[in-house]
Short mmCIF file of C-alpha atoms in Angstrom, two decimals:
data_model
loop_
_atom_site.label_atom_id
_atom_site.label_comp_id
_atom_site.label_asym_id
_atom_site.label_seq_id
_atom_site.Cartn_x
_atom_site.Cartn_y
_atom_site.Cartn_z
CA MET S 1 0.00 0.00 0.00
CA ILE S 2 1.30 3.45 -0.92
CA PHE S 3 0.42 6.81 0.58
CA GLY S 4 2.45 9.93 -0.02
CA ASP S 5 6.17 9.23 -0.06
CA PHE S 6 6.01 5.82 1.61
CA VAL S 7 5.25 2.19 0.88
CA TYR S 8 3.63 0.45 3.85
CA SER S 9 4.32 -3.25 4.44
CA THR S 10 3.94 -6.17 6.88
CA SER S 11 0.19 -6.02 7.43
CA LEU S 12 -0.78 -6.88 11.01
CA GLU S 13 -4.53 -6.33 11.02
CA ILE S 14 -7.37 -5.21 8.73
CA PHE S 15 -10.38 -3.08 9.69
CA VAL S 16 -13.38 -3.12 7.32
CA ALA S 17 -16.86 -1.64 7.63
CA PHE S 18 -19.92 -2.03 5.41
CA ASN S 19 -22.55 -0.52 7.73
CA LYS S 20 -22.97 2.00 10.53
CA LYS S 21 -22.33 -0.39 13.43
CA GLU S 22 -19.14 -1.78 11.88
CA PHE S 23 -18.03 1.74 10.97
CA PHE S 24 -17.97 3.14 14.50
CA GLU S 25 -16.56 -0.11 15.91
CA ALA S 26 -13.70 0.12 13.40
CA LEU S 27 -13.02 3.78 14.27
CA GLU S 28 -12.81 2.86 17.95
CA GLN S 29 -10.29 0.10 17.20
CA ILE S 30 -8.26 2.39 14.94
CA ASP S 31 -7.95 4.97 17.72
CA LYS S 32 -6.85 2.27 20.17
CA LYS S 33 -4.23 0.75 17.86
CA LYS S 34 -2.67 3.79 16.17
CA SER S 35 0.36 3.51 18.49
CA LEU S 36 1.09 -0.05 17.29
CA GLY S 37 2.16 0.90 13.76
CA TYR S 38 0.89 2.76 10.72
CA LEU S 39 -2.85 2.68 10.03
CA VAL S 40 -3.34 3.37 6.33
CA GLY S 41 -6.65 3.37 4.50
CA TYR S 42 -9.72 5.22 3.33
CA ILE S 43 -13.26 6.26 4.15
CA LYS S 44 -15.77 6.73 1.35
CA TYR S 45 -17.80 9.88 0.83
CA GLU S 46 -21.08 8.07 1.60
CA ALA S 47 -20.00 7.67 5.25
CA TRP S 48 -21.44 11.18 5.77
CA HIS S 49 -24.75 9.40 6.46
CA TYR S 50 -23.37 8.08 9.75
CA PHE S 51 -22.49 11.51 11.11
CA ILE S 52 -26.12 12.64 10.89
CA ASP S 53 -27.29 9.34 12.40
CA GLU S 54 -28.60 7.79 9.17
CA GLU S 55 -28.34 4.15 8.17
CA TYR S 56 -26.45 3.26 4.99
CA CYS S 57 -25.13 -0.10 3.76
CA SER S 58 -22.69 -0.87 0.99
CA LYS S 59 -21.50 -3.99 -0.85
CA THR S 60 -17.97 -2.59 -0.88
CA PRO S 61 -16.19 -1.20 2.20
CA LEU S 62 -17.18 2.26 3.39
CA LEU S 63 -14.12 2.10 5.61
CA TYR S 64 -10.95 0.10 4.99
CA PHE S 65 -7.74 0.39 7.01
CA GLU S 66 -4.72 -1.84 7.47
CA LEU S 67 -2.29 -1.73 10.37
CA PHE S 68 1.27 -1.97 9.04
CA ALA S 69 4.45 -2.61 10.99
CA GLU S 70 6.84 -0.95 8.54
CA ARG S 71 7.21 1.73 5.93
CA THR S 72 9.97 2.52 3.45
CA PRO S 73 10.47 5.41 1.01
CA PHE S 74 8.50 5.02 -2.21
CA CYS S 75 10.50 5.09 -5.44
CA PRO S 76 8.31 5.33 -8.57
CA ASN S 77 8.99 2.93 -11.43
CA ASP S 78 10.54 4.73 -14.36
CA MET S 79 8.44 3.30 -17.19
CA GLU S 80 10.22 3.17 -20.53
CA TYR S 81 7.05 3.60 -22.59
CA ASN S 82 3.58 5.05 -22.22
CA VAL S 83 1.08 2.20 -22.26
CA PHE S 84 -2.04 3.65 -20.62
CA TYR S 85 -4.49 5.51 -22.83
CA PRO S 86 -8.03 4.61 -21.74
CA LYS S 87 -11.15 4.82 -23.83
CA VAL S 88 -13.87 7.10 -22.45
CA VAL S 89 -16.78 4.68 -22.44
CA GLN S 90 -19.32 7.00 -20.88
CA LYS S 91 -19.51 10.47 -19.37
CA GLN S 92 -22.33 12.81 -18.49
CA ASN S 93 -23.73 14.55 -21.56
CA PHE S 94 -23.86 18.32 -21.57
CA THR S 95 -27.67 18.51 -21.72
CA LEU S 96 -28.05 16.66 -18.40
CA TYR S 97 -25.15 18.62 -16.93
CA LYS S 98 -26.71 21.95 -17.96
CA ASN S 99 -30.11 20.95 -16.53
CA ASN S 100 -28.53 20.06 -13.19
CA ILE S 101 -26.63 23.35 -13.07
CA ALA S 102 -29.97 25.13 -13.61
CA LYS S 103 -31.42 23.19 -10.64
CA ILE S 104 -28.46 24.23 -8.50
CA LYS S 105 -29.00 27.87 -9.44
CA SER S 106 -32.66 27.55 -8.46
CA ALA S 107 -31.54 26.23 -5.06
CA ILE S 108 -29.13 29.17 -4.71
CA LYS S 109 -31.94 31.58 -5.61
CA ARG S 110 -34.15 30.03 -2.90
CA GLY S 111 -31.35 30.51 -0.37
CA ASP S 112 -30.84 26.76 0.19
CA THR S 113 -27.14 26.92 -0.71
CA TYR S 114 -24.39 29.32 -1.74
CA GLN S 115 -22.15 26.86 -3.56
CA VAL S 116 -22.56 23.24 -4.69
CA ASN S 117 -19.63 21.04 -5.67
CA TYR S 118 -21.34 19.10 -8.45
CA THR S 119 -19.58 15.99 -9.77
CA TYR S 120 -20.15 13.08 -12.14
CA PRO S 121 -18.28 9.86 -13.06
CA ILE S 122 -16.39 9.17 -16.28
CA GLU S 123 -16.25 5.48 -17.16
CA LEU S 124 -12.95 4.29 -18.65
CA SER S 125 -11.89 1.11 -20.44
CA THR S 126 -8.26 -0.04 -20.61
CA HIS S 127 -6.06 -3.10 -21.18
CA CYS S 128 -3.53 -1.91 -18.58
CA ASN S 129 -2.94 -3.23 -15.09
CA TYR S 130 -3.12 -1.05 -11.97
CA HIS S 131 0.64 -0.80 -11.46
CA HIS S 132 1.31 0.39 -15.01
CA ILE S 133 -1.49 2.94 -14.77
CA PHE S 134 -0.21 4.27 -11.45
CA SER S 135 3.40 4.50 -12.65
CA GLN S 136 2.48 6.26 -15.88
CA ILE S 137 0.15 8.84 -14.33
CA LEU S 138 2.78 9.67 -11.73
CA LYS S 139 4.86 11.05 -14.61
CA ASN S 140 2.08 13.64 -15.12
CA GLN S 141 0.90 14.12 -11.56
CA ASN S 142 3.30 13.02 -8.82
CA THR S 143 1.47 14.66 -5.96
CA VAL S 144 2.23 14.83 -2.25
CA TYR S 145 -0.86 12.77 -1.39
CA LYS S 146 -0.68 10.06 -4.05
CA ALA S 147 -2.05 6.68 -3.01
CA PHE S 148 -2.19 3.13 -4.35
CA ILE S 149 -4.54 0.79 -2.51
CA GLU S 150 -5.72 -2.60 -3.71
CA ASN S 151 -7.70 -5.13 -1.71
CA GLN S 152 -10.08 -7.98 -2.50
CA TYR S 153 -12.94 -5.56 -3.15
CA GLU S 154 -11.52 -2.66 -5.13
CA ALA S 155 -8.50 -0.74 -6.35
CA ILE S 156 -7.84 2.96 -5.72
CA LEU S 157 -5.24 4.98 -7.61
CA SER S 158 -5.25 8.51 -6.23
CA PHE S 159 -3.20 11.48 -7.42
CA SER S 160 -4.78 14.06 -5.17
CA PRO S 161 -2.99 17.35 -4.57
CA GLU S 162 -5.44 18.38 -1.82
CA LEU S 163 -4.81 18.03 1.90
CA PHE S 164 -7.97 17.41 3.90
CA PHE S 165 -6.32 17.74 7.31
CA GLU S 166 -3.03 17.09 9.04
CA LEU S 167 -2.81 16.77 12.82
CA LYS S 168 0.63 17.10 14.36
CA ASP S 169 2.12 18.68 17.49
CA ARG S 170 -1.31 19.80 18.75
CA GLN S 171 -2.02 21.71 15.56
CA ILE S 172 -4.48 20.82 12.82
CA ILE S 173 -4.09 22.20 9.30
CA ALA S 174 -6.59 22.14 6.41
CA ARG S 175 -5.79 23.26 2.84
CA PRO S 176 -8.99 23.49 0.77
CA MET S 177 -8.55 23.70 -2.98
CA LYS S 178 -11.01 25.80 -4.97
CA GLY S 179 -10.36 27.57 -8.27
CA THR S 180 -8.96 26.08 -11.48
CA ILE S 181 -7.54 27.25 -14.79
CA LYS S 182 -5.77 25.35 -17.57
CA ARG S 183 -2.04 25.48 -18.28
CA ASP S 184 -0.75 26.72 -21.63
CA LYS S 185 2.33 25.63 -23.57
CA ASP S 186 3.14 29.29 -24.23
CA PRO S 187 4.88 30.51 -21.02
CA VAL S 188 3.55 34.05 -21.48
CA ILE S 189 -0.08 32.90 -21.76
CA ASP S 190 0.48 30.41 -18.94
CA LYS S 191 1.67 33.22 -16.66
CA GLN S 192 -1.36 35.31 -17.65
CA ASN S 193 -3.69 32.39 -16.81
CA LYS S 194 -2.07 32.03 -13.41
CA TYR S 195 -2.41 35.76 -12.71
CA PHE S 196 -6.05 35.70 -13.82
CA LEU S 197 -6.87 32.81 -11.46
CA GLN S 198 -5.23 34.51 -8.49
CA ASN S 199 -7.17 37.74 -9.07
CA ASP S 200 -10.49 36.52 -10.46
CA GLU S 201 -13.36 37.52 -8.17
CA LYS S 202 -15.48 34.45 -8.96
CA ASN S 203 -12.70 32.00 -8.08
CA LYS S 204 -11.73 33.99 -4.98
CA SER S 205 -15.37 34.06 -3.90
CA GLU S 206 -15.68 30.26 -4.27
CA ASN S 207 -12.46 29.77 -2.34
CA VAL S 208 -13.30 32.08 0.55
CA MET S 209 -16.74 30.46 1.00
CA ILE S 210 -15.03 27.14 1.67
CA VAL S 211 -12.38 28.77 3.87
CA ASP S 212 -15.17 30.18 6.05
CA LEU S 213 -16.89 26.78 6.16
CA LEU S 214 -13.69 25.02 7.26
CA ARG S 215 -12.92 27.72 9.83
CA ASN S 216 -16.30 26.95 11.35
CA ASP S 217 -15.70 23.17 11.20
CA LEU S 218 -12.25 23.47 12.81
CA SER S 219 -13.65 25.63 15.61
CA LYS S 220 -15.67 22.58 16.76
CA ILE S 221 -12.48 20.79 17.86
CA GLY S 222 -9.87 23.55 18.09
CA SER S 223 -9.08 27.05 19.26
CA GLU S 224 -7.13 29.97 17.81
CA VAL S 225 -8.52 29.22 14.35
CA ARG S 226 -6.72 31.34 11.79
CA VAL S 227 -6.25 31.63 8.02
CA SER S 228 -2.52 31.25 7.44
CA ALA S 229 -2.61 31.50 3.62
CA LEU S 230 -5.23 32.77 1.20
CA PHE S 231 -5.52 32.38 -2.59
CA LYS S 232 -2.15 30.69 -3.18
CA ILE S 233 -1.62 29.09 -6.61
CA LEU S 234 -0.27 25.57 -7.09
CA SER S 235 0.77 24.56 -10.61
CA PHE S 236 0.46 21.08 -12.10
CA PRO S 237 1.24 19.84 -15.64
CA THR S 238 -2.30 20.39 -16.95
CA LEU S 239 -3.74 23.10 -14.68
CA HIS S 240 -3.23 25.75 -11.99
CA GLN S 241 -5.24 25.48 -8.76
CA MET S 242 -5.99 27.93 -5.97
CA ILE S 243 -5.58 26.84 -2.35
CA SER S 244 -5.87 28.44 1.07
CA GLU S 245 -4.72 27.22 4.47
CA ILE S 246 -6.46 27.26 7.85
CA LYS S 247 -4.83 26.29 11.15
CA ALA S 248 -6.16 25.64 14.63
CA SER S 249 -4.72 24.58 17.97
CA VAL S 250 -6.11 21.33 19.41
CA ASP S 251 -5.79 19.35 22.60
CA SER S 252 -6.11 15.58 22.56
CA VAL S 253 -8.72 14.58 19.96
CA SER S 254 -9.69 11.18 18.61
CA PHE S 255 -10.02 10.25 14.95
CA VAL S 256 -13.79 10.07 15.28
CA ASP S 257 -13.86 13.55 16.91
CA VAL S 258 -12.07 14.99 13.89
CA LEU S 259 -14.41 13.21 11.49
CA ARG S 260 -17.53 14.40 13.31
CA ALA S 261 -16.29 17.97 12.98
CA LEU S 262 -14.91 17.93 9.43
CA PHE S 263 -16.24 15.02 7.35
CA PRO S 264 -16.82 15.28 4.46
CA CYS S 265 -14.52 18.12 3.49
CA GLY S 266 -16.36 21.35 2.70
CA SER S 267 -14.36 21.90 -0.50
CA ILE S 268 -16.12 18.95 -2.15
CA THR S 269 -19.62 19.62 -0.80
CA GLY S 270 -20.27 23.35 -0.73
CA ALA S 271 -21.94 25.63 1.77
CA PRO S 272 -23.89 25.29 3.96
CA LYS S 273 -22.64 21.74 4.20
CA LEU S 274 -25.60 19.57 5.27
CA LYS S 275 -28.21 21.22 3.07
CA THR S 276 -25.80 21.16 0.14
CA ILE S 277 -25.12 17.44 0.66
CA GLU S 278 -28.88 16.85 0.33
CA ILE S 279 -28.90 18.77 -2.97
CA ILE S 280 -25.90 16.77 -4.22
CA GLN S 281 -27.58 13.49 -3.33
CA LYS S 282 -30.69 14.37 -5.34
CA LEU S 283 -28.72 15.47 -8.40
CA GLU S 284 -25.81 13.03 -8.65
CA LYS S 285 -27.79 9.79 -8.19
CA LYS S 286 -24.66 7.56 -8.15
CA PRO S 287 -22.31 7.10 -5.16
CA ARG S 288 -19.02 8.99 -5.23
CA ASN S 289 -17.29 6.07 -3.46
CA VAL S 290 -13.78 6.97 -2.26
CA TYR S 291 -13.80 10.11 -4.43
CA CYS S 292 -14.30 13.07 -2.07
CA GLY S 293 -13.99 10.85 1.01
CA LEU S 294 -10.55 10.59 2.60
CA ILE S 295 -7.32 8.60 2.21
CA GLY S 296 -4.41 8.70 4.61
CA VAL S 297 -2.47 7.48 7.60
CA LEU S 298 -2.59 7.58 11.41
CA HIS S 299 0.52 6.95 13.48
CA GLN S 300 0.90 7.67 17.18
CA ASP S 301 -0.71 11.11 17.72
CA GLU S 302 -0.34 12.19 14.10
CA MET S 303 -2.86 12.04 11.26
CA CYS S 304 -2.57 13.03 7.61
CA PHE S 305 -5.45 12.67 5.15
CA SER S 306 -6.11 13.81 1.61
CA VAL S 307 -9.33 14.66 -0.14
CA PRO S 308 -9.31 11.99 -2.89
CA ILE S 309 -9.86 14.12 -5.97
CA ARG S 310 -8.03 13.13 -9.21
CA THR S 311 -8.70 9.51 -8.27
CA LEU S 312 -9.28 6.37 -10.34
CA TYR S 313 -11.52 3.78 -8.74
CA HIS S 314 -12.25 0.18 -9.74
CA ASP S 315 -14.92 -1.95 -8.11
CA LYS S 316 -13.65 -5.46 -8.91
CA ARG S 317 -17.19 -6.60 -9.68
CA ALA S 318 -17.29 -4.10 -12.56
CA LYS S 319 -15.51 -4.12 -15.90
CA ASN S 320 -14.36 -0.51 -16.13
CA LEU S 321 -12.59 2.14 -14.09
CA LEU S 322 -14.30 5.28 -12.81
CA LEU S 323 -12.85 8.78 -12.67
CA ASN S 324 -15.07 11.39 -11.02
CA VAL S 325 -14.72 15.06 -11.90
CA GLY S 326 -16.56 18.19 -10.89
CA SER S 327 -16.43 21.84 -9.90
CA GLY S 328 -17.94 24.34 -7.50
CA ILE S 329 -21.15 25.90 -8.82
CA VAL S 330 -22.13 29.39 -7.65
CA TRP S 331 -24.74 31.88 -8.86
CA ASP S 332 -22.58 33.36 -11.64
CA SER S 333 -21.27 30.00 -12.91
CA VAL S 334 -21.66 29.39 -16.65
CA ALA S 335 -22.64 25.79 -17.44
CA ASN S 336 -20.40 25.41 -20.49
CA GLU S 337 -17.36 26.84 -18.67
CA GLU S 338 -17.91 24.57 -15.67
CA TYR S 339 -18.36 21.54 -17.93
CA GLN S 340 -15.08 22.33 -19.70
CA GLU S 341 -13.38 22.72 -16.32
CA SER S 342 -14.60 19.29 -15.27
CA ILE S 343 -13.20 17.77 -18.49
CA LEU S 344 -9.91 19.61 -17.92
CA LYS S 345 -9.62 17.92 -14.52
CA SER S 346 -9.62 14.51 -16.22
CA GLN S 347 -6.72 15.26 -18.56
CA PHE S 348 -3.98 14.35 -16.08
CA ILE S 349 -4.56 10.64 -16.76
CA PHE S 350 -3.55 10.84 -20.42
CA PRO S 351 0.10 10.60 -21.57
CA GLN S 352 1.67 13.90 -22.52
CA ASN S 353 2.84 12.81 -25.96
CA ASP S 354 1.46 13.70 -29.38
CA PHE S 355 0.83 10.98 -31.93
CA LEU S 356 -1.08 10.44 -35.15
CA LEU S 357 -3.39 7.65 -36.22
CA VAL S 358 -2.12 5.69 -39.22
CA GLU S 359 -3.64 3.58 -41.97
CA THR S 360 -1.51 2.05 -44.74
CA MET S 361 -3.37 0.87 -47.85
CA LEU S 362 -2.62 -0.66 -51.22
CA VAL S 363 -3.89 1.24 -54.27
CA LYS S 364 -4.33 -0.59 -57.59
CA ASN S 365 -5.56 1.12 -60.74
CA GLY S 366 -6.84 4.10 -58.77
CA LYS S 367 -8.80 2.00 -56.25
CA ILE S 368 -7.97 1.49 -52.56
CA CYS S 369 -8.00 -2.23 -51.80
CA ASN S 370 -10.16 -3.24 -48.82
CA PHE S 371 -11.03 0.41 -48.16
CA SER S 372 -14.13 -0.38 -46.06
CA LEU S 373 -12.04 -2.40 -43.58
CA HIS S 374 -9.33 0.26 -43.39
CA GLN S 375 -11.96 2.96 -42.90
CA LYS S 376 -13.70 1.00 -40.15
CA ARG S 377 -10.45 0.41 -38.28
CA ILE S 378 -9.21 4.00 -38.32
CA LEU S 379 -12.62 5.34 -37.28
CA GLN S 380 -12.65 2.89 -34.36
CA SER S 381 -9.32 4.37 -33.26
CA VAL S 382 -10.67 7.90 -33.75
CA ARG S 383 -13.47 7.10 -31.30
CA PHE S 384 -11.17 5.28 -28.87
CA PHE S 385 -8.66 8.13 -28.58
CA GLY S 386 -11.28 10.88 -28.74
CA PHE S 387 -9.92 12.42 -31.95
CA GLN S 388 -12.06 14.58 -34.21
CA LYS S 389 -13.51 12.58 -37.11
CA PRO S 390 -11.51 13.10 -40.34
CA ASP S 391 -13.10 13.67 -43.73
CA LEU S 392 -11.79 10.63 -45.61
CA SER S 393 -13.36 11.87 -48.84
CA LYS S 394 -10.44 14.33 -49.03
CA ILE S 395 -7.97 11.51 -49.72
CA LYS S 396 -6.28 12.01 -53.09
CA ILE S 397 -6.08 8.53 -54.52
CA PRO S 398 -2.99 7.73 -56.64
CA HIS S 399 -3.05 5.23 -59.51
CA ASN S 400 -0.74 2.50 -58.18
CA ALA S 401 1.01 3.02 -54.84
CA ILE S 402 1.22 2.38 -51.14
CA LEU S 403 -1.00 5.06 -49.62
CA ARG S 404 -0.33 6.05 -46.02
CA ILE S 405 -2.81 8.37 -44.33
CA LEU S 406 -2.29 10.04 -40.96
CA VAL S 407 -4.90 11.74 -38.76
CA ASP S 408 -4.17 14.19 -35.95
CA ARG S 409 -6.22 14.94 -32.85
CA ASN S 410 -8.13 17.72 -34.63
CA GLY S 411 -9.16 15.42 -37.49
CA GLU S 412 -6.68 16.91 -39.96
CA LEU S 413 -5.72 14.44 -42.68
CA TYR S 414 -2.23 13.95 -44.13
CA GLN S 415 -1.13 11.48 -46.76
CA GLU S 416 2.03 9.95 -48.18
CA ASN S 417 2.37 7.95 -51.40
CA LYS S 418 5.23 5.63 -52.22
CA SER S 419 5.96 2.96 -54.78
CA ILE S 420 5.83 -0.76 -54.00
CA ALA S 421 9.32 -2.19 -53.70
CA GLU S 422 10.14 -5.81 -54.48
CA ILE S 423 10.80 -8.13 -51.51
CA THR S 424 14.39 -9.37 -51.47
CA ASN S 425 14.78 -10.52 -47.86
CA PHE S 426 12.44 -13.14 -46.37
CA GLN S 427 14.31 -13.55 -43.08
CA ILE S 428 12.53 -13.03 -39.75
CA THR S 429 13.91 -12.91 -36.22
CA LEU S 430 12.36 -13.53 -32.83
CA ALA S 431 12.40 -10.64 -30.36
CA SER S 432 14.92 -10.96 -27.55
CA ALA S 433 12.57 -9.80 -24.77
CA PRO S 434 8.81 -10.06 -24.10
CA MET S 435 6.31 -7.26 -24.58
CA ASP S 436 3.49 -6.63 -22.14
CA SER S 437 0.11 -7.18 -23.78
CA GLN S 438 -1.49 -4.83 -21.22
CA ASN S 439 -0.75 -1.83 -23.42
CA ASP S 440 -3.58 0.24 -24.90
CA PHE S 441 -1.48 1.39 -27.88
CA LEU S 442 -0.83 -2.16 -29.15
CA TYR S 443 -4.42 -2.49 -30.32
CA HIS S 444 -4.30 0.59 -32.57
CA LYS S 445 -2.12 1.72 -35.46
CA THR S 446 -0.44 4.98 -34.45
CA THR S 447 2.85 6.78 -34.88
CA TYR S 448 3.59 6.00 -31.21
CA ALA S 449 5.16 2.53 -31.15
CA PRO S 450 8.67 2.85 -29.65
CA TRP S 451 8.72 -0.88 -28.82
CA TYR S 452 8.90 -1.58 -32.59
CA GLU S 453 11.41 1.14 -33.42
CA GLU S 454 14.55 -1.03 -33.54
CA ALA S 455 12.83 -3.76 -35.60
CA ARG S 456 11.48 -1.22 -38.08
CA LYS S 457 14.95 0.23 -38.59
CA LYS S 458 16.19 -3.24 -39.53
CA ILE S 459 13.24 -3.68 -41.90
CA LYS S 460 13.97 -0.32 -43.51
CA ASN S 461 17.63 -1.31 -43.97
CA ASN S 462 16.50 -4.63 -45.51
CA GLU S 463 18.26 -6.61 -42.76
CA ILE S 464 15.06 -8.60 -42.05
CA PHE S 465 11.55 -8.93 -43.40
CA ASP S 466 10.11 -8.65 -39.89
CA CYS S 467 10.71 -9.32 -36.20
CA ILE S 468 8.19 -11.53 -34.38
CA PHE S 469 7.28 -10.53 -30.83
CA PHE S 470 5.88 -12.43 -27.85
CA ASN S 471 4.16 -11.27 -24.67
CA GLN S 472 4.83 -11.67 -20.93
CA LYS S 473 3.20 -15.13 -20.98
CA GLY S 474 5.45 -16.37 -23.80
CA GLU S 475 2.56 -16.16 -26.29
CA LEU S 476 3.45 -15.15 -29.84
CA THR S 477 1.88 -11.82 -30.83
CA GLU S 478 2.80 -10.13 -34.14
CA GLY S 479 5.53 -8.63 -36.24
CA ALA S 480 6.54 -4.99 -36.33
CA ARG S 481 4.68 -4.60 -39.64
CA SER S 482 2.58 -7.74 -40.08
CA ASN S 483 0.41 -10.35 -38.43
CA LEU S 484 1.78 -13.83 -37.91
CA VAL S 485 0.42 -17.09 -39.39
CA LEU S 486 1.79 -20.57 -38.63
CA LYS S 487 0.98 -23.69 -40.63
CA ILE S 488 0.70 -26.55 -38.12
CA ASN S 489 -0.67 -29.98 -39.07
CA ASN S 490 -1.88 -28.49 -42.36
CA ASP S 491 -4.02 -25.86 -40.58
CA PHE S 492 -3.26 -22.14 -40.59
CA PHE S 493 -3.29 -20.42 -37.19
CA THR S 494 -2.94 -16.80 -36.09
CA PRO S 495 -2.81 -15.40 -32.53
CA PRO S 496 -6.03 -13.91 -31.06
CA VAL S 497 -6.24 -10.13 -30.60
CA ASN S 498 -6.19 -10.28 -26.79
CA VAL S 499 -2.56 -11.46 -26.68
CA GLY S 500 -1.63 -7.89 -27.69
CA ILE S 501 -1.90 -7.37 -31.44
CA LEU S 502 -3.30 -5.07 -34.08
CA ASN S 503 -6.28 -6.62 -35.85
CA GLY S 504 -4.83 -6.39 -39.35
CA VAL S 505 -7.01 -5.97 -42.42
CA MET S 506 -5.62 -9.06 -44.19
CA ARG S 507 -6.01 -11.01 -40.95
CA GLN S 508 -9.68 -9.98 -40.75
CA LYS S 509 -10.30 -11.03 -44.37
CA MET S 510 -8.66 -14.43 -43.97
CA LEU S 511 -10.51 -15.17 -40.73
CA LYS S 512 -13.82 -14.22 -42.32
CA SER S 513 -13.16 -16.51 -45.30
CA ARG S 514 -12.13 -19.27 -42.85
CA LYS S 515 -8.66 -19.57 -44.30
CA LEU S 516 -7.30 -18.93 -40.79
CA LYS S 517 -8.14 -20.05 -37.28
CA GLU S 518 -7.37 -18.15 -34.09
CA LYS S 519 -5.21 -19.97 -31.58
CA VAL S 520 -2.87 -19.01 -28.76
CA LEU S 521 0.61 -19.80 -30.08
CA TYR S 522 3.83 -20.04 -28.11
CA LYS S 523 7.48 -19.49 -28.97
CA GLU S 524 8.08 -23.21 -29.37
CA ASP S 525 5.31 -23.35 -32.00
CA ILE S 526 7.26 -21.16 -34.39
CA TYR S 527 10.09 -23.73 -34.44
CA LYS S 528 7.86 -26.74 -35.07
CA ALA S 529 5.57 -25.07 -37.63
CA GLN S 530 5.51 -26.53 -41.14
CA LYS S 531 5.60 -23.01 -42.56
CA ILE S 532 5.70 -19.43 -41.26
CA PHE S 533 3.88 -16.53 -42.92
CA CYS S 534 3.68 -12.80 -42.37
CA ILE S 535 0.48 -11.17 -43.61
CA ASN S 536 -0.61 -7.58 -44.15
CA SER S 537 -2.80 -5.64 -46.56
CA ILE S 538 0.15 -4.46 -48.67
CA ARG S 539 2.08 -7.69 -49.23
CA GLY S 540 -0.67 -10.23 -48.72
CA MET S 541 0.60 -13.59 -47.42
CA VAL S 542 4.39 -13.90 -47.51
CA GLU S 543 6.24 -17.07 -46.53
CA VAL S 544 9.20 -16.22 -44.30
CA PHE S 545 12.04 -18.09 -42.60
CA LEU S 546 13.77 -17.94 -39.23
#
């Protein structure tokens, strides 16, 4: 388990709660045992029900803590390649979002609330495992309060920059975060954006509302409550954020005392807190889960907890990941601007590298061979990566050539034509090291494929026809420019897509015509095969040799 700058190990005891009775029993045990090691874990947002004496049950833990004996400094894995690029399966459409903002403004007009932190989930699909996702996102957002927690129920990958509270040396500190603006690649514009955020009355108003709310909450357990910083700007790779800091002096307080006073954090509810929580519950419909709850550690008389914003969550009963986003809505909020801000807050998960989508096609006598299959594949990738749809009717078709089209994020189309060279080298090699099939880029044809770079240089220099790769399980996958076919016992087999391959156009055609069968193939199969073939839409089916 990871929280902040430490990895916690040697688990001694686990505390889990699914209902109100278990919740308060667990909190009592946590307070008793915090001197025995490091108690690391989380409480979900929906636990707010218990602090107003309501019943609430969950099929996943509302509270989960482990008592650890040891901790060591956390050293992030330096990943060689970007592998995580999830597909946005579902997000809230703007019409529903706009309608809910209108309802919030009606509540503000009635005097029920001054500010509502309205959020919604984005559903994400990926081939990647938790560790690869965590390591890659850390390159974008290595925050002070990062967390990696996996148990039998769920996985939580948090990259939160927001401190909920820290209790140390009889002082409690809260740092609410309110106010956001995007970064810009131009340093002059970026500096202007930062200045605007720090001086914008709307953002300052949102921030100070939450500062006042937290001052009031802290006064329930502390004295000498004071604002030690106001409207400071923190900068991250994709955005600038405004924070303030409130401090209070405290005598001996228990974990449950702090929670009764502060939970959930006012920065992710709004003001006044309880009435605003009711409004949120009516509008959001779905549970926030650990998002907007708390994650952190207790040790001896010290506590440190984040507000889990910028957090990926996976219920292991579900197929996809969830990433919740949101923003504070006040009277002068503009729905479109707030919606764009919420989308901006999701961008930290994506790799910070530009790439193009690619489709390579054979043109004969002025006609693109298998164009419908090529078109279908590139448009699938357009949807997966969230690119703008290109106008493929703008392709200028040559008479006889290899036509390579490229599409950028804005849907702009580029093309290259080259002549078809004769094959003079039919030699293939086997890769020296495995490739991980849990890589979102493997399933799409893009200009980002550094794992094939060395092999493609050899192909270009006519040293080999292709290099055949295999995955972490020893399963054969594909070549750097072609799909693999093995003839075994007079049948023709090709690896299935889920081993980590591009679904080539020629492969699709041959499977549909039943000339090929899908089968998981291993390295030893390539040596005992009767024949080896590389197939693609340019060369067709080419017999090759090791």
